[in-house]
Coordinates of C-alpha atoms and ligand atoms in Angstrom, one line a residue:
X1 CA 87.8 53.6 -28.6
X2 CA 89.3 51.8 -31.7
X3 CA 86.5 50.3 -33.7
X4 CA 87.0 46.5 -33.2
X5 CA 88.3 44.5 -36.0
X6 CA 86.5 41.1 -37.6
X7 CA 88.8 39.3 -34.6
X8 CA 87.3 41.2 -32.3
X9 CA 83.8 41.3 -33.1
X10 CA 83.9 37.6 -33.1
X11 CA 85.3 38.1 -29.3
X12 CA 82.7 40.4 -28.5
X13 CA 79.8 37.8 -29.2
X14 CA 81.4 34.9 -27.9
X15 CA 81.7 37.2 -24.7
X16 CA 77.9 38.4 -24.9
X17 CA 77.1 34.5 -25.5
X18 CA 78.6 33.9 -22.4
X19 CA 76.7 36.7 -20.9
X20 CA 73.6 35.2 -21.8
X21 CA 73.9 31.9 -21.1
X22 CA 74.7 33.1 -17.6
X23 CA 71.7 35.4 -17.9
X24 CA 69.3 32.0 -18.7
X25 CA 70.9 29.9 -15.5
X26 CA 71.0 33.1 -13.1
X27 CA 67.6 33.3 -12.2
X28 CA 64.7 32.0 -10.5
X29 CA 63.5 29.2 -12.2
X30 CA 59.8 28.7 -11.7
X31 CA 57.7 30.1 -15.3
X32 CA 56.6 33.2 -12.9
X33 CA 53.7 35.0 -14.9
X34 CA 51.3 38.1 -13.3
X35 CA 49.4 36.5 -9.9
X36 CA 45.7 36.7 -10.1
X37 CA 43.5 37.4 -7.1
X38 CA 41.4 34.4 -6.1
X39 CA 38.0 34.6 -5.0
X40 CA 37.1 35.8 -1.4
X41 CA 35.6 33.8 1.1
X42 CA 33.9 36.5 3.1
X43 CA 34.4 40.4 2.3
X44 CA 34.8 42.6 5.8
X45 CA 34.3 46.1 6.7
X46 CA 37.1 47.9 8.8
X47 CA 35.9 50.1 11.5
X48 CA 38.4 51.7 12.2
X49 CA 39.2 50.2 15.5
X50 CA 41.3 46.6 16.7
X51 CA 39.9 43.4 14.6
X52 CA 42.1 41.5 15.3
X53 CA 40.1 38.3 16.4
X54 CA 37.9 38.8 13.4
X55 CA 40.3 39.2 11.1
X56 CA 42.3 35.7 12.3
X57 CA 38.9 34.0 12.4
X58 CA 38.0 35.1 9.1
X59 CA 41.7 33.8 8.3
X60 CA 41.2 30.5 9.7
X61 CA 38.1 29.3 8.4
X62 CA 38.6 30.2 4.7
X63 CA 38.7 27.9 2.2
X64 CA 41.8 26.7 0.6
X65 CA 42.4 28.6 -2.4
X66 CA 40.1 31.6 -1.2
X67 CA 41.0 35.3 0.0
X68 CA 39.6 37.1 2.7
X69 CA 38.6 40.5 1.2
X70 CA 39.3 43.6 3.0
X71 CA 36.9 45.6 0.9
X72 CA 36.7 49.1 2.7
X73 CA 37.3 51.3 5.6
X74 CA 40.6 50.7 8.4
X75 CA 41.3 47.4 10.3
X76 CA 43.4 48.0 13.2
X77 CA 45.6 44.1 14.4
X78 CA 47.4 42.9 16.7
X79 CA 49.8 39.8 14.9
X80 CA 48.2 37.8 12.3
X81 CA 48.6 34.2 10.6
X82 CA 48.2 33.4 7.5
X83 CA 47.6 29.5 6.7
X84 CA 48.4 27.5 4.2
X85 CA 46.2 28.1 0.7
X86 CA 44.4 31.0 2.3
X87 CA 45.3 34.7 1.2
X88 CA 44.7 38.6 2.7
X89 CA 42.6 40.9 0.0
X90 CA 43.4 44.3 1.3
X91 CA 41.2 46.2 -1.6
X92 CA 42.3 49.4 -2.8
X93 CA 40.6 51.9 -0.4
X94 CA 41.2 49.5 2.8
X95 CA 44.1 49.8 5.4
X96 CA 45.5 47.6 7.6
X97 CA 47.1 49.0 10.5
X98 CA 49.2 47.2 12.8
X99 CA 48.8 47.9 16.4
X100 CA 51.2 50.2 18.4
X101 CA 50.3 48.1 21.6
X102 CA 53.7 46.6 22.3
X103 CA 52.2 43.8 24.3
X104 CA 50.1 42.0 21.7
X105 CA 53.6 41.0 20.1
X106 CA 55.4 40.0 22.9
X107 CA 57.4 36.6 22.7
X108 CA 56.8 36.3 26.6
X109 CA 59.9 37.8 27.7
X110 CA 58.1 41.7 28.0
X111 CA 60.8 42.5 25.3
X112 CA 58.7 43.8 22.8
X113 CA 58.4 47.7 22.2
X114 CA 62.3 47.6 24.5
X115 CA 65.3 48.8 24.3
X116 CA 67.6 46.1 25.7
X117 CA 70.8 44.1 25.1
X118 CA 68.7 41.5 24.1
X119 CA 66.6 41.4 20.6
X120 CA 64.3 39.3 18.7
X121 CA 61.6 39.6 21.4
X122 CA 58.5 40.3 18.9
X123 CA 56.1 38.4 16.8
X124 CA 56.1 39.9 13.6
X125 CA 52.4 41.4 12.6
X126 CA 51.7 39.3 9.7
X127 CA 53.3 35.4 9.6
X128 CA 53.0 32.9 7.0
X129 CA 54.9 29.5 9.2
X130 CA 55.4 26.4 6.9
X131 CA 52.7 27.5 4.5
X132 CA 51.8 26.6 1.0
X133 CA 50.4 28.5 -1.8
X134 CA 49.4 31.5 1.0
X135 CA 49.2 35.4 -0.4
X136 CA 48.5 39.1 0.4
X137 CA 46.9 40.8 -2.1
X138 CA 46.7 44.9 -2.7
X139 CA 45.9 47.2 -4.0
X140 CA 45.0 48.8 -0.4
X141 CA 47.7 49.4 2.2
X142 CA 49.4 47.4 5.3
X143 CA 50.8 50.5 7.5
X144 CA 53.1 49.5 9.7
X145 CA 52.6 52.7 12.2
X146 CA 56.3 52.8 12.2
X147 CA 56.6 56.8 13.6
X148 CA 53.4 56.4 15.7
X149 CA 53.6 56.7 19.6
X150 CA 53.3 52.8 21.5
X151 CA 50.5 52.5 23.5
X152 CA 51.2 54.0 27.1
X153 CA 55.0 55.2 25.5
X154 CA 55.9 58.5 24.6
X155 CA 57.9 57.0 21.5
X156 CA 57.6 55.6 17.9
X157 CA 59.0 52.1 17.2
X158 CA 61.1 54.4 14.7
X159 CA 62.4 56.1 18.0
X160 CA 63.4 52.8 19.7
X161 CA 65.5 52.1 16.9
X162 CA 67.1 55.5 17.0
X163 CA 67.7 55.1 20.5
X164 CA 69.1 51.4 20.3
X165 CA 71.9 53.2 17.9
X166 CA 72.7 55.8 20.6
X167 CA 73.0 53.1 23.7
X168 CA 74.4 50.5 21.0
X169 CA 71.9 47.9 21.9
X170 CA 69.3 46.7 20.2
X171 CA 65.1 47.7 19.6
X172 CA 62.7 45.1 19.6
X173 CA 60.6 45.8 17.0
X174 CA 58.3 43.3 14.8
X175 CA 58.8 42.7 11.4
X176 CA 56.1 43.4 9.4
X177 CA 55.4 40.6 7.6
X178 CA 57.7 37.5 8.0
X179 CA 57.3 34.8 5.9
X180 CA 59.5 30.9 6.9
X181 CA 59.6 27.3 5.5
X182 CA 57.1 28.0 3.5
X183 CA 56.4 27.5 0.0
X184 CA 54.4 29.2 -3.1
X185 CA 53.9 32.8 -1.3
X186 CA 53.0 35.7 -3.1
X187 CA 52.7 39.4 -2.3
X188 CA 51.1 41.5 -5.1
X189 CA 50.2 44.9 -6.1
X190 CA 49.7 45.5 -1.7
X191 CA 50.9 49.2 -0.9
X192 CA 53.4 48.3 2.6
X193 CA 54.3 51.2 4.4
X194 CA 56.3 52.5 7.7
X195 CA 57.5 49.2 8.8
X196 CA 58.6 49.3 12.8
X197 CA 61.5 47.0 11.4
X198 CA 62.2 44.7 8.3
X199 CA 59.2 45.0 5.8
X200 CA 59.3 41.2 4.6
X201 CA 61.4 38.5 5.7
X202 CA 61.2 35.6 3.5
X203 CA 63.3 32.6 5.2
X204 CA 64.1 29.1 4.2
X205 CA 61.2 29.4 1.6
X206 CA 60.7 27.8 -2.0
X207 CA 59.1 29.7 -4.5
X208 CA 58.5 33.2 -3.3
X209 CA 56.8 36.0 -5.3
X210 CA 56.2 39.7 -4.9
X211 CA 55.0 41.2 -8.1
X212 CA 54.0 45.4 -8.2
X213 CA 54.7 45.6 -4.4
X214 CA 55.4 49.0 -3.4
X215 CA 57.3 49.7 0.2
X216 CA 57.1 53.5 0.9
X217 CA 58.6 54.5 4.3
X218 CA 61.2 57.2 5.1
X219 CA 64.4 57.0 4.9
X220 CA 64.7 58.5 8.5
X221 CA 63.2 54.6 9.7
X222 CA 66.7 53.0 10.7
X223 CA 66.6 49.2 10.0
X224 CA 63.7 48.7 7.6
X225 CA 64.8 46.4 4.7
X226 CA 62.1 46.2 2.3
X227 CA 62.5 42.6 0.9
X228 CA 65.0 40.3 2.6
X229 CA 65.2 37.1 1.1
X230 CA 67.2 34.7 3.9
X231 CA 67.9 31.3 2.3
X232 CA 65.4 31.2 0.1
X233 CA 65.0 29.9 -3.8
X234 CA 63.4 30.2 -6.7
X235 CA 62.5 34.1 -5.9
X236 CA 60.9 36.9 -8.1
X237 CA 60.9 40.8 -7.4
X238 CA 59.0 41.9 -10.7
X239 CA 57.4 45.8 -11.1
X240 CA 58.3 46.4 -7.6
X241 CA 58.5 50.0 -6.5
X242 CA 61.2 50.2 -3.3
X243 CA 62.1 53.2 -1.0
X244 CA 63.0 52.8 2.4
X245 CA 65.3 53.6 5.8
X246 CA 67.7 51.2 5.1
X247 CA 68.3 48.0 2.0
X248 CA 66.0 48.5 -0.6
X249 CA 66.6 44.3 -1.2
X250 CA 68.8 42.7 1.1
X251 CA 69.4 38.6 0.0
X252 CA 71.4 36.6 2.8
X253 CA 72.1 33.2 3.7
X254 CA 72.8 32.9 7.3
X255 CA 70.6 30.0 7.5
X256 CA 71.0 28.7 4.0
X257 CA 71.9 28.9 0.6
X258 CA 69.7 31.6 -1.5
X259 CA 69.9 31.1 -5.0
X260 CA 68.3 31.5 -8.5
X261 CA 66.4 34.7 -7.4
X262 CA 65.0 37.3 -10.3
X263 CA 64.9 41.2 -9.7
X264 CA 63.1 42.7 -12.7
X265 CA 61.3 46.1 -13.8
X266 CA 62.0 47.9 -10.6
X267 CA 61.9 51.2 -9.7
X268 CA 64.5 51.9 -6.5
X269 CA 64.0 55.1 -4.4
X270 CA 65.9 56.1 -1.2
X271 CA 67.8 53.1 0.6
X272 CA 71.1 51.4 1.2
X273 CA 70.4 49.6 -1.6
X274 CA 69.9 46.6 -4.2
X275 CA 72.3 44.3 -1.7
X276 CA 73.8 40.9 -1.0
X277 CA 74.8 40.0 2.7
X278 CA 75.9 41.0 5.1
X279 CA 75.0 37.5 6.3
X280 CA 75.7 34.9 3.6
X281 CA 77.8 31.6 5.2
X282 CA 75.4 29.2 3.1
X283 CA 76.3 31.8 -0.3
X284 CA 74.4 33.3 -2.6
X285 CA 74.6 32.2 -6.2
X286 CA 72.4 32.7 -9.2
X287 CA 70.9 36.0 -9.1
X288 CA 69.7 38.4 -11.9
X289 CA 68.8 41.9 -11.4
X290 CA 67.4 43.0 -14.7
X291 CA 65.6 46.9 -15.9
X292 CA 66.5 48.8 -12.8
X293 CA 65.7 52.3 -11.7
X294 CA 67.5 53.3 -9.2
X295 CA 67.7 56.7 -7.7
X296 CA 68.5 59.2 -4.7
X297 CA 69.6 56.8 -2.5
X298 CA 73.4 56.4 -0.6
X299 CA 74.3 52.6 -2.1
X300 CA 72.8 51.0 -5.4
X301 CA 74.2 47.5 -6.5
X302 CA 75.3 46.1 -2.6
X303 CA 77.7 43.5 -1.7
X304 CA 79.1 43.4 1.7
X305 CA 79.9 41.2 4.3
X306 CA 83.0 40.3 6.4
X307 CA 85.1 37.6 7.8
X308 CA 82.5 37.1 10.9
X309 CA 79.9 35.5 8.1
X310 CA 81.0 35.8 4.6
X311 CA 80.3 33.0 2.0
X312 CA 80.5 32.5 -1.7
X313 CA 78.7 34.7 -4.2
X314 CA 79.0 33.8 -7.4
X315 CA 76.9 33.8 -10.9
X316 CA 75.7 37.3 -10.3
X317 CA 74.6 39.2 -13.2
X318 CA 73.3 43.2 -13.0
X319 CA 71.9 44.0 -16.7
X320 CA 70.4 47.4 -17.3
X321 CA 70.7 49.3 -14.5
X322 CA 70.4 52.4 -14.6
X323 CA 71.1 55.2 -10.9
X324 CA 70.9 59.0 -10.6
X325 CA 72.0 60.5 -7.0
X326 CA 73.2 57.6 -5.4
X327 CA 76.1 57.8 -3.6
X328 CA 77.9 55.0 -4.2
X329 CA 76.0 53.5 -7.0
X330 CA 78.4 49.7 -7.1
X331 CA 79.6 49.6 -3.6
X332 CA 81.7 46.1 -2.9
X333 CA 82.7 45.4 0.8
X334 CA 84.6 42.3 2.4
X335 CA 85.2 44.1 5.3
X336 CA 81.7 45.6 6.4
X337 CA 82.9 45.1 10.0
X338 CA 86.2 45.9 10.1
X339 CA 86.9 44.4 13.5
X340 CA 85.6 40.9 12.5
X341 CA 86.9 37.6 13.5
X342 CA 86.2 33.9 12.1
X343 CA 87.0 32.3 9.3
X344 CA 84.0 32.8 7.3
X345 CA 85.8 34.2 4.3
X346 CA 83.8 36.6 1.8
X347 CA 84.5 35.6 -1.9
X348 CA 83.3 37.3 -4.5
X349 CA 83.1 35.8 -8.3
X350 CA 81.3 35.2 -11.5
X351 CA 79.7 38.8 -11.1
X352 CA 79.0 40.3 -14.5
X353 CA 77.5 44.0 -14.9
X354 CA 76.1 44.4 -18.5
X355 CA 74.3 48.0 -19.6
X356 CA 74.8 49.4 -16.8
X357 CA 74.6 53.6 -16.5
X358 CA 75.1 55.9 -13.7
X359 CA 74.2 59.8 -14.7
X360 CA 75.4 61.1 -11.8
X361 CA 79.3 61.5 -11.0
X362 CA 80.1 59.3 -7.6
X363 CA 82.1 56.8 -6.2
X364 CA 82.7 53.1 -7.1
X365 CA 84.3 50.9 -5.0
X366 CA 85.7 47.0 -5.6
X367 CA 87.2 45.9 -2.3
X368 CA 87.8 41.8 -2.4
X369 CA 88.5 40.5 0.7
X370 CA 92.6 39.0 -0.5
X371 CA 94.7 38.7 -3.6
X372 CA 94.2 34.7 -2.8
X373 CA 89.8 35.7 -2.9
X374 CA 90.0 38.4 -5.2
X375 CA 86.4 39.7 -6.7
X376 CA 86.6 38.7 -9.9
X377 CA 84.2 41.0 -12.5
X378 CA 83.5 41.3 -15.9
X379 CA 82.1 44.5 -17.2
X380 CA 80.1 45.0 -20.5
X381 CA 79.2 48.8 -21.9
X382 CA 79.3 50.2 -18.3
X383 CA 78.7 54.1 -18.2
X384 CA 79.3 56.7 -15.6
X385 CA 79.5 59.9 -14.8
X386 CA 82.7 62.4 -15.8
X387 CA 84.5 63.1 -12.5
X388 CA 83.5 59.7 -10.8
X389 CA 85.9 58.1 -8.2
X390 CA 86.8 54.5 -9.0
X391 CA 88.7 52.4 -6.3
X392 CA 89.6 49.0 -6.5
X393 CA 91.5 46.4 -3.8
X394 CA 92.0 42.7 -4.2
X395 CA 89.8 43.1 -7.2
X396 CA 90.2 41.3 -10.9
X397 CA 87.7 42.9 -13.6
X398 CA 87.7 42.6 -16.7
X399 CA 86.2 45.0 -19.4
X400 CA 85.9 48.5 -19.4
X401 CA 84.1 51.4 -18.1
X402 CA 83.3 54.5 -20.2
X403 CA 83.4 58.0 -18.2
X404 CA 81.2 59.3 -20.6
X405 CA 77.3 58.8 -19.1
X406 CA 75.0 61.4 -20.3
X407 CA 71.2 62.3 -20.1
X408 CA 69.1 63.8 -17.3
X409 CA 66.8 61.1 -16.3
X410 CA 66.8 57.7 -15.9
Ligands
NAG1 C1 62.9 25.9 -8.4 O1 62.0 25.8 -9.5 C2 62.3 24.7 -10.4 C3 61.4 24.9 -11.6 O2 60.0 24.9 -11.2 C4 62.1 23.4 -9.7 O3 62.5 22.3 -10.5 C5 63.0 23.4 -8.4 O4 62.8 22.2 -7.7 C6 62.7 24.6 -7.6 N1 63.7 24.6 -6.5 C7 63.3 24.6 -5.2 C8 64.5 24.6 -4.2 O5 62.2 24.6 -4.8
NAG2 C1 57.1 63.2 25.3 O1 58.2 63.6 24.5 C2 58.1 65.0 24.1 C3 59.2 65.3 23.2 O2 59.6 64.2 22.4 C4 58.1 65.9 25.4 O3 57.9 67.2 25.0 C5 57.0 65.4 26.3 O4 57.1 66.2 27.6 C6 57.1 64.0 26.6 N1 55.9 63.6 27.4 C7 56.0 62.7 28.4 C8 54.7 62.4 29.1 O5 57.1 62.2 28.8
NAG3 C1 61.3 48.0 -17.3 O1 60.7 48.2 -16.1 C2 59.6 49.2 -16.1 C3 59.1 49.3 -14.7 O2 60.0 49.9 -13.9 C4 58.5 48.7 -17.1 O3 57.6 49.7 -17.2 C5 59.2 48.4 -18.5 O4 58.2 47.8 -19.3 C6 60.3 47.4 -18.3 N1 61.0 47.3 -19.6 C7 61.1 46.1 -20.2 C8 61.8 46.1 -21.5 O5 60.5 45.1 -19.7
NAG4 C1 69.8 63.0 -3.9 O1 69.5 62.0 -3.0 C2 69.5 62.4 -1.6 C3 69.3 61.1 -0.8 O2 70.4 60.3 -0.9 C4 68.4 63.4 -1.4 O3 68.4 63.9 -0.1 C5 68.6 64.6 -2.4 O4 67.5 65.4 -2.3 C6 68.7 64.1 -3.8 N1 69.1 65.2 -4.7 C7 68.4 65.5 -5.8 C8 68.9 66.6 -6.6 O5 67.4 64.9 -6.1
NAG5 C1 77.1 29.0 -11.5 O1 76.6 28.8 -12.8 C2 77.3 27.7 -13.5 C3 76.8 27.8 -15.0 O2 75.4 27.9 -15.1 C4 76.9 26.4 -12.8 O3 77.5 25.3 -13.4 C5 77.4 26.5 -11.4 O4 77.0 25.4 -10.7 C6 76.9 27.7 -10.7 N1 77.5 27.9 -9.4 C7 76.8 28.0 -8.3 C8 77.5 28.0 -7.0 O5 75.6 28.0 -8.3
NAG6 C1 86.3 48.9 15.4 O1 87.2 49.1 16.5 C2 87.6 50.5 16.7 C3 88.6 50.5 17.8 O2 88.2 49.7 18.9 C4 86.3 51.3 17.1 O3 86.7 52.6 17.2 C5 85.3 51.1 16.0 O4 84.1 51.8 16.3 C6 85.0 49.7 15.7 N1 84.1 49.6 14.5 C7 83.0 48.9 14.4 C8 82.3 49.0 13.1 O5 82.6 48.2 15.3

């Protein structure tokens, strides 16, 4: 590299101006600060078998701004709700197990815990409907019993799924904890594990935080997104530790627009990866994903969608970043399905990746969905691996990359 000139340097920090003001707007734009755990309004004591009823009593009657404290011991439930003002205190040494009876999920339709051309026939285990200022607090552990035999079935929720894939059809599975028109949720410090599906939906919702979450679950468990934030604002993913069966983060907008959402100080294991889509008609704009890890898992930094449900995303910024062992550590798709139809058009701008470094040599890939709807990137000291792959179609980027990434660990 030629060592830039007085010109140039002056270019330089107009661009890294640019960068920053883009970093300021880009983001989720509550003051979000480390949640606190209120105080409980009764403490309980699992016993290892189904508490259900006196865990949604307990639920129901607390007081606005209390918890109800799981202090010790293992609560086994059937679907819970959380109301508004009221949170879950599942203390570190206390588990909360969701059932593997089928039937206590049911939508009415005797879907639930089936294979079938039909889906959606569960209740997810934990809901928050139309809530305000409602939380889950760790640092014990909500086990979703994912690879555990159904009551009266000789398979796993995790086996449904894998079966679904075989007959192309779909398992109904809950979601573990779902989370819709609500506002003011957070999820901290909880340890969420072996989700039967999605690990937390957070739909149509203002003002959503999950801060030193970790989601542990194989990444054998087919269709088990950790976070999925669905038309949602004003979002935070802070000290978050991720690894799972399929996206590690998944932000869509198939039933709005999700925007100014934060990802920051996380630590990525196995999954498909830090993504956008595949469902974003309503776009997704205003995202930073800021320090992180990311390692051992097939994708890293995600877009893809198609022409069945694309949408605008735009004022995206990635700043360091940092993936060992991923397979493809930047993967961009506008054709996820290839045999789409519609006229939902993926288009793919403002995305800026600043300090971003990949130690392991792999393949990048920049597919925009036309030379009319190129994506349009700017990178900024971007670092890979010697012997990388780097393909790009419909794609405009600006900036460099260096093949020159070095060190062991991330
Ligand atoms: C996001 O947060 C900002 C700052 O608190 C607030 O002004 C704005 O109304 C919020 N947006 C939504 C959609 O809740
Ligand atoms: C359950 O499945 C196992 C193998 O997955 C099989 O060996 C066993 O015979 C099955 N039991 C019943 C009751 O179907
Ligand atoms: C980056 O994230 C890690 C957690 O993954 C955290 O320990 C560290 O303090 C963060 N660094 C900065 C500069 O905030
Ligand atoms: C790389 O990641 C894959 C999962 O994608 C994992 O199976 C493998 O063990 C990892 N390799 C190393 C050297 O850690
Ligand atoms: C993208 O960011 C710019 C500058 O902050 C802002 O003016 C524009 O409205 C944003 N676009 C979208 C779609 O949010
Ligand atoms: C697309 O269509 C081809 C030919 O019909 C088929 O082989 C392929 O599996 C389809 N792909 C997807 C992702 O549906």
């Amino acid at each position: 590299m030629k060592r830039p000139g007085s010109h140039q340097m002056l270019g330089i920090s107009a661009v890294l101006l640019v960068a920053s003001l883009h970093y300021t707007a880009a983001r989720d734009l509550r003051q979000v600060s480390e949640p606190k755990i209120p105080a409980s309004c009764v403490s309980l004591k699992g016993s290892g078998g189904d508490e259900t009823s006196v865990l949604q009593k307990a639920l129901s009657s607390c007081a606005n701004g209390r918890v109800v404290h799981l202090a010790s011991g293992t609560f086994v439930s059937g679907p819970l709700t959380i109301p508004s003002g009221v949170g879950l205190w599942v203390d570190s040494g206390a588990v909360l197990k969701a059932s593997t009876n089928a039937k206590l999920y049911d939508k009415g339709k005797n879907l639930c815990g089936t294979v079938n051309p039909v889906h959606h026939g569960c209740n997810p285990f934990i809901q928050m409907v139309n809530t305000v200022g409602s939380g889950i607090y760790g640092k014990g552990i909500i086990d979703g019993q994912g690879g555990v035999k159904l009551v009266g079935k000789n398979q796993s929720w995790w086996d449904l799924a894998h079966e679904a894939k075989l007959k192309n059809e779909y398992q109904n599975n809950p979601i573990l904890i779902e989370i819709d028109n609500s506002r003011d949720i957070i999820l901290y410090q909880v340890i969420i594990k072996n989700g039967p599906n999605f690990h937390v939906v957070v739909s149509l919702t203002n003002g959503f935080t999950a801060w030193g979450v970790t989601i542990d679950t194989p990444s054998t468990a087919r269709n088990t997104d950790g976070i999925d934030p669905a038309g949602s604002q004003n979002v935070t993913i802070a000290y978050c530790s991720i690894s799972t069966g399929d996206d590690n983060v998944a932000i869509k907008a198939s039933n709005g627009p999700s925007k100014h959402i934060s990802v920051m100080h996380s630590r990525f294991g196995p999954g498909h990866g830090m993504s956008i889509g595949s469902d974003i008609n309503y776009g997704v704009s205003d995202l930073t994903v800021v320090n992180l890890t990311h390692q051992d898992a097939v994708t890293g930094l995600h877009i893809k969608s198609d022409r069945s449900r694309g949408g605008l995303v735009t004022n995206i910024t990635y700043t360091d970043v940092c993936m060992r062992n991923i397979t493809n550590p930047i993967y961009i798709q506008s054709d996820y399905n290839p045999n789409a139809t519609g006229n939902f058009i993926p288009e793919y701008k403002g995305i800026t990746y600043n300090n971003i470094k990949v130690l392991t040599p792999a393949v990048f890939t920049f597919d925009g969905y036309s030379d009319e709807k190129p994506f349009r990137a700017t990178l900024h000291n971007v670092h890979i691996a010697k012997g990388s792959t780097w393909v790009t179609k419909h794609a405009k980027i600006s900036g460099n990359y260096f093949e020159d990434a070095s060190g062991r660990s991330c």
